[in-house]
Tab-separated table of C-alpha atoms in Angstrom:
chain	number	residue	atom	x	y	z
A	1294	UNK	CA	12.220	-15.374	-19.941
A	1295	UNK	CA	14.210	-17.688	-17.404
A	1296	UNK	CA	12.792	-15.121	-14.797
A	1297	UNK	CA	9.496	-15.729	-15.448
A	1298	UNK	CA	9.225	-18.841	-16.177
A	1299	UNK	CA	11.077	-19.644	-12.331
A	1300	UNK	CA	8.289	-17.541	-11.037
A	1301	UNK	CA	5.703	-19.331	-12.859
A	1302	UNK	CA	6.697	-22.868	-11.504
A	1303	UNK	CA	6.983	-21.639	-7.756
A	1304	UNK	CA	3.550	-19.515	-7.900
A	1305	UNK	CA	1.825	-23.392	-9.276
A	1306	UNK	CA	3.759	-25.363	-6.243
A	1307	UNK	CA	2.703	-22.902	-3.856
A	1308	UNK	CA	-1.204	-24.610	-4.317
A	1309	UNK	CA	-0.200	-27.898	-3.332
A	1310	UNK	CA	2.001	-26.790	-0.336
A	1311	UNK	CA	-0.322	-24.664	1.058
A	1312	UNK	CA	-2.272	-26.867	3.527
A	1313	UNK	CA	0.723	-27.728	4.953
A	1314	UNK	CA	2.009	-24.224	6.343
A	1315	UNK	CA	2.592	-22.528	9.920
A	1316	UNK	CA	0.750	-19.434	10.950
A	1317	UNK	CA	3.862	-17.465	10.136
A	1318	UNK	CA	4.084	-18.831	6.410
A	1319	UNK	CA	0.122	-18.149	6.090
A	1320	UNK	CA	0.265	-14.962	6.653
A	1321	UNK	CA	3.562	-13.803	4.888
A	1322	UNK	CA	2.240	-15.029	1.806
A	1323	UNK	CA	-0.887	-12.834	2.094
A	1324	UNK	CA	0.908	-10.131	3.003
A	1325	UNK	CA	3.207	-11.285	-0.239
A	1326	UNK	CA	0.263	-11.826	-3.099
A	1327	UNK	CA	-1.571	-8.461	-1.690
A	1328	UNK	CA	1.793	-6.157	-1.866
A	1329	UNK	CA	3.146	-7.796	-5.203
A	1330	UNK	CA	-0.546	-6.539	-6.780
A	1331	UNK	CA	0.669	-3.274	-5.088
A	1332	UNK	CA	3.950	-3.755	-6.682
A	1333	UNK	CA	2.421	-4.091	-9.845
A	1334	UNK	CA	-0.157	-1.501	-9.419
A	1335	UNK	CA	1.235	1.239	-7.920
A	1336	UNK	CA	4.593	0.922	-10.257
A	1337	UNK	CA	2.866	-0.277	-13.587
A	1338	UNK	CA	-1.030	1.232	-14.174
A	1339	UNK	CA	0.230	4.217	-15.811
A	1340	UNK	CA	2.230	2.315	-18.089
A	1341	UNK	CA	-0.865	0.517	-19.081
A	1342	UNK	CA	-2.914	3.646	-18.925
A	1343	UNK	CA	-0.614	5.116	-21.094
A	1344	UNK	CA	-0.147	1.972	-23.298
A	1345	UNK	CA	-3.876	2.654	-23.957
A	1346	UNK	CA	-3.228	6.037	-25.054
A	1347	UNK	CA	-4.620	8.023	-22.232
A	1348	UNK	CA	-3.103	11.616	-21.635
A	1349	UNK	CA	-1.687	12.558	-18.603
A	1350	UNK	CA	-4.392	14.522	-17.130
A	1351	UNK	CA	-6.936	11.467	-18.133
A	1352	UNK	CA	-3.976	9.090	-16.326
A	1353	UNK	CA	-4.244	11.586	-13.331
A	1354	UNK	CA	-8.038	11.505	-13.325
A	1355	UNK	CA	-8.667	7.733	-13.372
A	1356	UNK	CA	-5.846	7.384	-10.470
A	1357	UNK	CA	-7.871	10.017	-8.250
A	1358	UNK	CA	-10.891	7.838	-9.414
A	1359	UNK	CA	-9.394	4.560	-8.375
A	1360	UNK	CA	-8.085	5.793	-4.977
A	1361	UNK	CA	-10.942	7.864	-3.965
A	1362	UNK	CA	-12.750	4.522	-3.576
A	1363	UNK	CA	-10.270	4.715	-0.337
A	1364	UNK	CA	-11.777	7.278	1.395
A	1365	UNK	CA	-15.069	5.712	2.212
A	1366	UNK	CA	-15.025	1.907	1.576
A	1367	UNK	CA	-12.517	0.821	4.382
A	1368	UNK	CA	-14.166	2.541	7.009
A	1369	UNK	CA	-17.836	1.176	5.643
A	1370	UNK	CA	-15.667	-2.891	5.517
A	1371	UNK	CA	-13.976	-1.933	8.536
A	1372	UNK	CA	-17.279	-0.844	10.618
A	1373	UNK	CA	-18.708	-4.472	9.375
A	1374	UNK	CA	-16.094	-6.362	10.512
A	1375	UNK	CA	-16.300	-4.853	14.242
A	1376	UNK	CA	-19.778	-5.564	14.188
A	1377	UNK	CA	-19.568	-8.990	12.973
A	1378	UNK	CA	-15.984	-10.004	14.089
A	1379	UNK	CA	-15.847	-11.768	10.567
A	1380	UNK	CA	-12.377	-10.222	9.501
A	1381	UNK	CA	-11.270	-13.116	7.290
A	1382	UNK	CA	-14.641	-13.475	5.392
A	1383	UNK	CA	-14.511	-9.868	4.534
A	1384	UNK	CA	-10.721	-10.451	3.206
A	1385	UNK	CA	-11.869	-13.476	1.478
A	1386	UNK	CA	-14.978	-11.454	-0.331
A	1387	UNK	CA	-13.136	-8.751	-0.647
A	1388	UNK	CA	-10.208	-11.024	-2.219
A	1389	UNK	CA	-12.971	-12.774	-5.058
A	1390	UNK	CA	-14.514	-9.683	-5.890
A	1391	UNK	CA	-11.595	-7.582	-6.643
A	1392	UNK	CA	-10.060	-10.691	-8.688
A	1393	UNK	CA	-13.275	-10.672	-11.051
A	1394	UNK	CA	-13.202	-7.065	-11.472
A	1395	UNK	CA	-9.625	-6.973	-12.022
A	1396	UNK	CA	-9.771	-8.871	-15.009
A	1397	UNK	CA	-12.458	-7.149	-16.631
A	1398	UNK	CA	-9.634	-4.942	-17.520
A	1399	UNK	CA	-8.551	-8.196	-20.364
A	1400	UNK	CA	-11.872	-6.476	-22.514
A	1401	UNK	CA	-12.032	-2.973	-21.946
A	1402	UNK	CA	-10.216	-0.252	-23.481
A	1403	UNK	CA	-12.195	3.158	-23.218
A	1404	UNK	CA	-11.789	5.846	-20.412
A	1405	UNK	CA	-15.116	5.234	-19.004
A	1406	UNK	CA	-15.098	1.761	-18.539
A	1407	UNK	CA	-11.408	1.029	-17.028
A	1408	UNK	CA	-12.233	4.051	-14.355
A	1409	UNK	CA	-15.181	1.979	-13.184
A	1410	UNK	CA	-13.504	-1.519	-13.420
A	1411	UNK	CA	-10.538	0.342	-11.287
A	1412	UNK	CA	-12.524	2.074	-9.281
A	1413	UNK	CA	-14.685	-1.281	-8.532
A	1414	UNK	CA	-11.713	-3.244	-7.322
A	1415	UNK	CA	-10.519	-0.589	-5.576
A	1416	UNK	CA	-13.466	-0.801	-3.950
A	1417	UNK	CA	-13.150	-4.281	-2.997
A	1418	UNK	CA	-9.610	-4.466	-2.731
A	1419	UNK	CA	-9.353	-1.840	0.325
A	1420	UNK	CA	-11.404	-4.315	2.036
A	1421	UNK	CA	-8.249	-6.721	2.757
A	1422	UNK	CA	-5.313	-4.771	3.857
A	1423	UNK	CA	-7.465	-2.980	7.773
A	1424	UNK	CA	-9.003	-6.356	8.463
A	1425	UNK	CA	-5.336	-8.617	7.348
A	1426	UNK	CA	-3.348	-6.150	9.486
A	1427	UNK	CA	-5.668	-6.203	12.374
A	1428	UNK	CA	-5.714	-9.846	11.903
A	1429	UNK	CA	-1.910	-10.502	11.841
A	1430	UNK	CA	-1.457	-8.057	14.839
A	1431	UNK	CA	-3.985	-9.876	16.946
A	1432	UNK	CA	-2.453	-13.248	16.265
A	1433	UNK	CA	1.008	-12.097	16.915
A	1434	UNK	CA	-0.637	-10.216	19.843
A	1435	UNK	CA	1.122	-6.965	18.363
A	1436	UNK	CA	4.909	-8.598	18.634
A	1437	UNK	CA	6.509	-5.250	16.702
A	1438	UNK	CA	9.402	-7.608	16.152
A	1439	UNK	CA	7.300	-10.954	14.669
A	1440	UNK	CA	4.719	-8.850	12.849
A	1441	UNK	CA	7.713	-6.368	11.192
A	1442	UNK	CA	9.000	-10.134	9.799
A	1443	UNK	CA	5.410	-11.134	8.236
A	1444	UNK	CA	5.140	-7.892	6.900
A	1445	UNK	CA	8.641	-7.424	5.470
A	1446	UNK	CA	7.316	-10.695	3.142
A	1447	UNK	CA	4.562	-7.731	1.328
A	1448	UNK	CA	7.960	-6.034	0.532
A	1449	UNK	CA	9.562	-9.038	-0.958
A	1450	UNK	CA	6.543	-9.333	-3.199
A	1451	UNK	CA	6.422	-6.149	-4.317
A	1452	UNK	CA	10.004	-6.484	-5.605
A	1453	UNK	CA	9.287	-9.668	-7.183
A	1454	UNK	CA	6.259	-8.374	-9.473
A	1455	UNK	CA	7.860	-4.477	-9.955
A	1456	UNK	CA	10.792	-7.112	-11.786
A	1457	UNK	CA	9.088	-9.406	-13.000
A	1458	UNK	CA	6.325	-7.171	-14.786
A	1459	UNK	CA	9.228	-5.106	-16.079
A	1460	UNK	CA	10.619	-7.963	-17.961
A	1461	UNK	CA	7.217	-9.081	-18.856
A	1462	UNK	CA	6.190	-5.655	-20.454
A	1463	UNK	CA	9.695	-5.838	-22.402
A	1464	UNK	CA	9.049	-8.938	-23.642
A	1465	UNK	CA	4.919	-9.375	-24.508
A	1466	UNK	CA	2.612	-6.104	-24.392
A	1467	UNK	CA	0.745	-4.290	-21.963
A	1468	UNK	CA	-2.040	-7.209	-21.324
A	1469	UNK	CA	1.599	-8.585	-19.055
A	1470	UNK	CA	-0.315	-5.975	-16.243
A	1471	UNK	CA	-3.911	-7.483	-16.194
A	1472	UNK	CA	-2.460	-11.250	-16.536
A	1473	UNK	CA	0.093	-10.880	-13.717
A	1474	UNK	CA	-2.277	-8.864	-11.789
A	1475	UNK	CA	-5.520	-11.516	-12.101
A	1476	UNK	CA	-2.648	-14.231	-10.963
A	1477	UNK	CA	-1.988	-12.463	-7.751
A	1478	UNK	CA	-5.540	-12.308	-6.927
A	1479	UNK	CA	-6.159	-15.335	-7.124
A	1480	UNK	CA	-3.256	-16.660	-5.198
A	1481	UNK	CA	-4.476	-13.841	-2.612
A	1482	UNK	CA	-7.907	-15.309	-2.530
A	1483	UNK	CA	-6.204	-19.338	-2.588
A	1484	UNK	CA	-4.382	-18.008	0.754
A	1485	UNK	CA	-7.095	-16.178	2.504
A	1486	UNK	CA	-8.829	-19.681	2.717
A	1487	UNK	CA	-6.457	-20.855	4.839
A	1488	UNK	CA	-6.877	-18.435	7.573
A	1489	UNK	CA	-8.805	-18.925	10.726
A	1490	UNK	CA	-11.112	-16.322	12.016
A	1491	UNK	CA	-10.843	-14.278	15.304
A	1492	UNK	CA	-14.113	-15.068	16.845
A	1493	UNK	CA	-15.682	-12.926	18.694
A	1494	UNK	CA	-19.220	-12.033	20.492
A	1495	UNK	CA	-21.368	-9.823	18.438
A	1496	UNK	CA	-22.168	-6.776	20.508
A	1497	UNK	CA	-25.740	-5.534	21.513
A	1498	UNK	CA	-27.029	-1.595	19.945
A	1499	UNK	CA	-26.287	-0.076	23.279
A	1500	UNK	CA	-22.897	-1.362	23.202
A	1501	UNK	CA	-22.196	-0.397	19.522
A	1502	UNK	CA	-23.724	2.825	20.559
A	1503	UNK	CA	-20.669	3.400	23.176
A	1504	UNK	CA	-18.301	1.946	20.843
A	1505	UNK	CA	-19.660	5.038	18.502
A	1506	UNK	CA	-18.923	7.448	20.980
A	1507	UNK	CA	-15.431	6.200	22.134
A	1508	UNK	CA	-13.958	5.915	18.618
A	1509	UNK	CA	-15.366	9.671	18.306
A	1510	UNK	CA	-13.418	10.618	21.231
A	1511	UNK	CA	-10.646	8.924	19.471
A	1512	UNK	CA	-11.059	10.660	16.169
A	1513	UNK	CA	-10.941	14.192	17.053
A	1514	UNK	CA	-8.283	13.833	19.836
A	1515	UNK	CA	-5.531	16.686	18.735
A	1516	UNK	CA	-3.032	13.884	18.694
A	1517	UNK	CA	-5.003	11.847	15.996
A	1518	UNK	CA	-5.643	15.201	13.776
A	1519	UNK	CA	-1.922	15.627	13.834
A	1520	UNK	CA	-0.880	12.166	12.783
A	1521	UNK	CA	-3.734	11.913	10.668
A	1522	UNK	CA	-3.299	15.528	8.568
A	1523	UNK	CA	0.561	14.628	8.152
A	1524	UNK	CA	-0.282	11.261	6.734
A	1525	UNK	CA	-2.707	12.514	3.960
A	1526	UNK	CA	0.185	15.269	3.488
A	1527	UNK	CA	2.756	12.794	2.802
A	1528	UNK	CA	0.412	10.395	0.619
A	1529	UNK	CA	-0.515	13.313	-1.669
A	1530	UNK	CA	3.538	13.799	-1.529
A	1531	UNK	CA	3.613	10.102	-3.016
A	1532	UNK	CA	1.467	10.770	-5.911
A	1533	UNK	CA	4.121	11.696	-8.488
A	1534	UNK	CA	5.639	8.770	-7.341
A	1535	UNK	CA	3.438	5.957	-7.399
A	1536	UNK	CA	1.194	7.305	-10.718
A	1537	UNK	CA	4.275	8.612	-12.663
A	1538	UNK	CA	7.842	7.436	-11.445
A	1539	UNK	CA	7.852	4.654	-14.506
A	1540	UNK	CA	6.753	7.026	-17.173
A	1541	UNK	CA	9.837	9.672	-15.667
A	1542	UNK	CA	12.204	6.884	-16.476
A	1543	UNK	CA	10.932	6.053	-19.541
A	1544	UNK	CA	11.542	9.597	-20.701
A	1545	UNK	CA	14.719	9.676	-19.645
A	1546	UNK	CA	15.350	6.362	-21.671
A	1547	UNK	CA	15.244	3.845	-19.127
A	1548	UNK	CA	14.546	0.355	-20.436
A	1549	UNK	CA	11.117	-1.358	-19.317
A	1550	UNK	CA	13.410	-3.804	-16.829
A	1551	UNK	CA	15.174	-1.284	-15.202
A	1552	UNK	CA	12.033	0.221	-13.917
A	1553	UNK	CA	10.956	-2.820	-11.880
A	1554	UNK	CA	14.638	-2.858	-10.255
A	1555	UNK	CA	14.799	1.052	-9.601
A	1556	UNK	CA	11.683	0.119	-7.652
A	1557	UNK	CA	12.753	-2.917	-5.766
A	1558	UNK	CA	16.313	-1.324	-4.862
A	1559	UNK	CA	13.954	1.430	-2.881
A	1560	UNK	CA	11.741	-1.589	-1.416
A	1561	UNK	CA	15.468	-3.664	-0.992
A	1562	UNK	CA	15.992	-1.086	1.905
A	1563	UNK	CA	12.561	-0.957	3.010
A	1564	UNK	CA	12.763	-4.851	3.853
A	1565	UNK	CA	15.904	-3.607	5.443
A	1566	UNK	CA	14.323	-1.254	7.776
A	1567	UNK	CA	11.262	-3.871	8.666
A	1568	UNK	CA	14.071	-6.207	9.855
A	1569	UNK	CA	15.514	-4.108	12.513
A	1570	UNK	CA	12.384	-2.214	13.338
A	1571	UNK	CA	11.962	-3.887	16.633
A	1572	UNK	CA	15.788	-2.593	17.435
A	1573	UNK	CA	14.584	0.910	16.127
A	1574	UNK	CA	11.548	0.852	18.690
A	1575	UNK	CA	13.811	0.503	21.559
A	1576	UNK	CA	15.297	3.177	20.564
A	1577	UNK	CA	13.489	5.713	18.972
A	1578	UNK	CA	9.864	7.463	19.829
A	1579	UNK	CA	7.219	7.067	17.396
A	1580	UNK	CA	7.119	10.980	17.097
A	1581	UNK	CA	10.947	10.667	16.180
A	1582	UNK	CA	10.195	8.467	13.542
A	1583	UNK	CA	7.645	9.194	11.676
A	1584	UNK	CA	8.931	12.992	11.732
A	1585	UNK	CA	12.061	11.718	10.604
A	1586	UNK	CA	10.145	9.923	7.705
A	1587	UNK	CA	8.315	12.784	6.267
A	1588	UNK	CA	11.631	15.082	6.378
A	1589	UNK	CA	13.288	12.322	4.254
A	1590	UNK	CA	10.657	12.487	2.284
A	1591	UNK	CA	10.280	15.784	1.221
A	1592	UNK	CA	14.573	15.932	0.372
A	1593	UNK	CA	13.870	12.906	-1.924
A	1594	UNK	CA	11.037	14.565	-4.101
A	1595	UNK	CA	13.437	17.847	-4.028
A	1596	UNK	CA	16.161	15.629	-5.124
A	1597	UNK	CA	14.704	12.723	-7.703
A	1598	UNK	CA	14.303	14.977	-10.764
A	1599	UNK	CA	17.411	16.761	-10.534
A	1600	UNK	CA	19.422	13.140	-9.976
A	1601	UNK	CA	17.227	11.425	-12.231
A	1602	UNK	CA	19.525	11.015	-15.102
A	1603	UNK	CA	22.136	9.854	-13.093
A	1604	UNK	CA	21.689	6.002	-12.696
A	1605	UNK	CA	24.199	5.576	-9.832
A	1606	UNK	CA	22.516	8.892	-7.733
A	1607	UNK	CA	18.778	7.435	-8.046
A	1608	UNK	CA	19.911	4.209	-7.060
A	1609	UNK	CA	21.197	6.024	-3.917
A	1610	UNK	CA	17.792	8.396	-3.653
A	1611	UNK	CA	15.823	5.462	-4.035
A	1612	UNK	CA	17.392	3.668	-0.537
A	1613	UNK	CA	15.462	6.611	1.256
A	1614	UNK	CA	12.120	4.546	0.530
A	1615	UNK	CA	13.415	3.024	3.766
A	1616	UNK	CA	12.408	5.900	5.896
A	1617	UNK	CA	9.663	7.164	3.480
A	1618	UNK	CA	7.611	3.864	3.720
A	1619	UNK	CA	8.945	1.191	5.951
A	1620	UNK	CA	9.602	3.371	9.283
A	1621	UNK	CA	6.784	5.541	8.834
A	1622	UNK	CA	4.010	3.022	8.418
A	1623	UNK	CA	5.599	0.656	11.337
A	1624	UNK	CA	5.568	3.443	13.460
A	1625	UNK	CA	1.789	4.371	12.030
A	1626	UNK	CA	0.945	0.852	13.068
A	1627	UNK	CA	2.214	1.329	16.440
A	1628	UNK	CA	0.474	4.577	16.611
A	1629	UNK	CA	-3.309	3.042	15.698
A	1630	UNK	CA	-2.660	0.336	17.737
A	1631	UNK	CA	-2.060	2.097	20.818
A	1632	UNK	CA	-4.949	5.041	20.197
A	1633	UNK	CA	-7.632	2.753	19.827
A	1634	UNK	CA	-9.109	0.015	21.503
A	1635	UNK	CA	-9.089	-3.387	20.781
A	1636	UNK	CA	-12.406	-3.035	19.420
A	1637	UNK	CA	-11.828	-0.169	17.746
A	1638	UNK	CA	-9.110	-1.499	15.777
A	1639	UNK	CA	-10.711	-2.692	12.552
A	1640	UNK	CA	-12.454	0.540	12.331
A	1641	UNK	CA	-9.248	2.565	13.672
A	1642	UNK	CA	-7.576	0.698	10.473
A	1643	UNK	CA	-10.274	1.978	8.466
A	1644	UNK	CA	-10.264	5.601	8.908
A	1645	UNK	CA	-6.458	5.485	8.939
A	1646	UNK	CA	-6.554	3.721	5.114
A	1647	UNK	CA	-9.642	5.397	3.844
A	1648	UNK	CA	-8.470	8.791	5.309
A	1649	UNK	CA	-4.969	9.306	4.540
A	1650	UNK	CA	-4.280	6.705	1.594
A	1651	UNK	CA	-7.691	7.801	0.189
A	1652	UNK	CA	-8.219	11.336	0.505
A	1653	UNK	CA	-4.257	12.093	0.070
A	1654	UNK	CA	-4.203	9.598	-2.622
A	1655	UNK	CA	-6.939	10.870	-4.642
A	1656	UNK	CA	-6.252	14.925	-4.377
A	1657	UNK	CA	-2.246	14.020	-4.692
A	1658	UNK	CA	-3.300	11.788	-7.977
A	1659	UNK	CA	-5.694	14.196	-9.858
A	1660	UNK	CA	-3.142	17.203	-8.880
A	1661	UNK	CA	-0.150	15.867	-10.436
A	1662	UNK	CA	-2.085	14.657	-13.654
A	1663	UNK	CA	-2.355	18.641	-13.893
A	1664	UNK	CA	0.701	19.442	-13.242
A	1665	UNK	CA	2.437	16.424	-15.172
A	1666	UNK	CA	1.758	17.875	-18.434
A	1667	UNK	CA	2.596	14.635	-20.375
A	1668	UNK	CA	6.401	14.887	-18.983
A	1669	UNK	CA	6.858	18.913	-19.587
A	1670	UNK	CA	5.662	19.604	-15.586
A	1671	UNK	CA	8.259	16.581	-13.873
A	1672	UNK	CA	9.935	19.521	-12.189
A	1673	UNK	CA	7.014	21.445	-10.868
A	1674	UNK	CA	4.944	17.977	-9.805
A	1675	UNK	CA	7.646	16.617	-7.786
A	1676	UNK	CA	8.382	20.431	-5.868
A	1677	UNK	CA	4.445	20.068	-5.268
A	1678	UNK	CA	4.930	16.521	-3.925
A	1679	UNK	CA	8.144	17.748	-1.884
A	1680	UNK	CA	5.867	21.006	-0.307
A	1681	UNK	CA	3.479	18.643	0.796
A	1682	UNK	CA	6.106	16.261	2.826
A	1683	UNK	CA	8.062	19.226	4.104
A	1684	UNK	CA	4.489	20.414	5.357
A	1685	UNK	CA	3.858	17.081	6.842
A	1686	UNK	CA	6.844	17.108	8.898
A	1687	UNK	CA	6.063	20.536	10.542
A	1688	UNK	CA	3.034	19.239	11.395
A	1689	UNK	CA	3.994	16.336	13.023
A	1690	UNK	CA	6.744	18.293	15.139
A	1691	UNK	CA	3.374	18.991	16.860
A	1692	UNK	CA	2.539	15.360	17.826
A	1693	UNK	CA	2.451	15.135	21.776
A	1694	UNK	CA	5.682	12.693	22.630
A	1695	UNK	CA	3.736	11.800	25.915
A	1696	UNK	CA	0.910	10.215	24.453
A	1697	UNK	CA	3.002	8.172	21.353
């Protein structure tokens, strides 16, 4: 209770200090409120699905519903905001309307009607992250080192709500999810005001026209089909993961709080890794990397339900979220950044998101609700989610050094 009730008093003194921030501090706490949701989301919406008695294969389906939202609406945000150059209006929409249908989830309880208030703010909420990462990179003027700081601040809130929303589902019910959840919005929305927008010229129809044709170029480049086939590889690989990791602890009589904290230890490291990124960069190719990342990968989901039981060995499984998550998606970043143009980057963010965290979202989701067979399948859903990393990384092994 202590825990929450800190949090509480630092989220209402946040307000009144806001005006007064730097750059730096404006943009960590974005990237803060938008990964705590994630925190929450990702860690604790089959907890609620389940709290609202929802099978597994109905928990699997209204995941693959509320990612496949991914596939289309970043690229459709992310082609207005190259048009327009109105990044932080589109965050700030994006922000409001995924807040309001967020919290529709406070008076629903069917499966019908929490798909489509999911699947609405999914469709909103993908509208922030392209257009907040192109934004941050662009101010920082792609400083690996700077914008692996701002970003390490989404990891910190992550691990704050995964805690916090453990201790919060202990204590009240599962209405802890919506409330926490509509709080982070809004404190998401609160910050986006105090951004400034990159302006830029709007472009005439011929231009746009050759904008089409160079980001096509860019799209079906070999190197691009590579990184992008490995990414929705090791998403899908994710999806026991993100939809069903609490419910696998909770059957093997984990308390509620320990959840949140098996989470952050993973997310602990992840920070970690975002710290000395710009060391790792020096050091390392981006091919290394993020084939290095997927390999991990695919020996944690071999591992995790054999060590499961063993407190002390998932602690130590869980420090491999550093390579799963925090190298890989640096070294994505680097990788979009340098294919496309500086024009092309919104939209470049787009099909990257909607692509990959969409399509291998969505399939990995509705697969593993199959295969999860209310807690009888754990084995068999994480050797599917370890097949699909493993795959991932042979893939990559094909990525052309040269051009990375």
């Amino acid at each position: 209770m202590l825990l929450l009730q800190a949090f509480l008093s630092w989220y209402i003194n946040f307000f009144a200090r806001l005006p007064t921030l730097t750059l730096f501090s404006r943009l960590s706490l974005s990237y803060f409120f938008y990964f705590s949701l994630l925190g929450l989301v990702s860690t604790f919406l089959s907890v609620f699905l389940d709290g609202k008695g929802f099978t597994s294969r109905e928990i699997g389906e209204i995941l693959a519903i509320f990612t496949v939202t991914k596939i289309i609406a970043p690229s459709l945000w992310s082609m207005l905001a190259d048009k327009t150059g109105q990044q932080i209006l589109i965050i700030r929409v994006g922000a409001l309307l995924a807040l309001l249908c967020f919290s529709s989830l406070f008076w629903l309880s069917t499966y019908g009607t929490i798909a489509l208030a999911l699947a609405s703010f999914s469709l909103f909420w993908t509208a922030i992250l392209p257009q907040l990462e192109v934004h941050t990179l662009t101010k920082l003027r792609k400083n690996a080192k700077i914008y692996a700081r701002v970003r390490l601040w989404g990891s910190i809130g992550f691990i704050v709500l995964a805690v916090i929303t453990g201790h919060a589902i202990g204590y009240f019910s599962n209405q802890a999810f919506v409330i926490l959840g509509a709080l982070m919005l809004l404190a998401l929305f609160i910050c986006t005001l105090a951004l400034n927008n990159n302006k830029r010229k709007r472009v005439n129809s011929e231009s746009s026209e050759l904008m089409n044709v160079a980001i096509w170029n860019k799209i079906i480049n070999a190197n691009f089909i590579v990184f992008f086939l490995a990414g929705v590889l090791l998403q899908m690989s994710f999806a026991p993961y993100y939809g069903f990791f609490a419910l696998f602890l909770r059957e093997l009589n984990y308390p509620d709080f320990s959840i949140g904290l098996f989470v952050s230890l993973g997310v602990i490291a992840e920070i970690v890794a975002f710290i000395y990124m710009g060391r790792i960069f020096k050091h390392c190719s981006l091919k290394l990397l993020l084939t290095f990342s997927l390999g991990a990968t695919a020996l944690r989901w071999f591992l995790l339900p054999l060590i499961g039981a063993n407190p002390y060995l998932l602690a130590i499984t869980q420090l491999s979220h550093a390579a799963s998550f925090a190298i890989y998606h640096s070294a994505s970043m680097a990788f979009i950044s340098n294919h496309f143009t500086q024009r092309q980057q919104s939209r470049g963010q787009g099909i990257y998101v909607g692509g990959v965290y969409g399509i291998g979202g969505a399939t990995g989701a509705y697969i593993t609700g199959i295969l999860w067979l209310d807690g009888a399948g754990v084995h068999v859903a994480f050797a599917f989610a370890a097949a699909c990393a493993l795959l991932g990384t042979l893939i990559m092994l094909r990525l052309k050094p040269k051009m990375t």
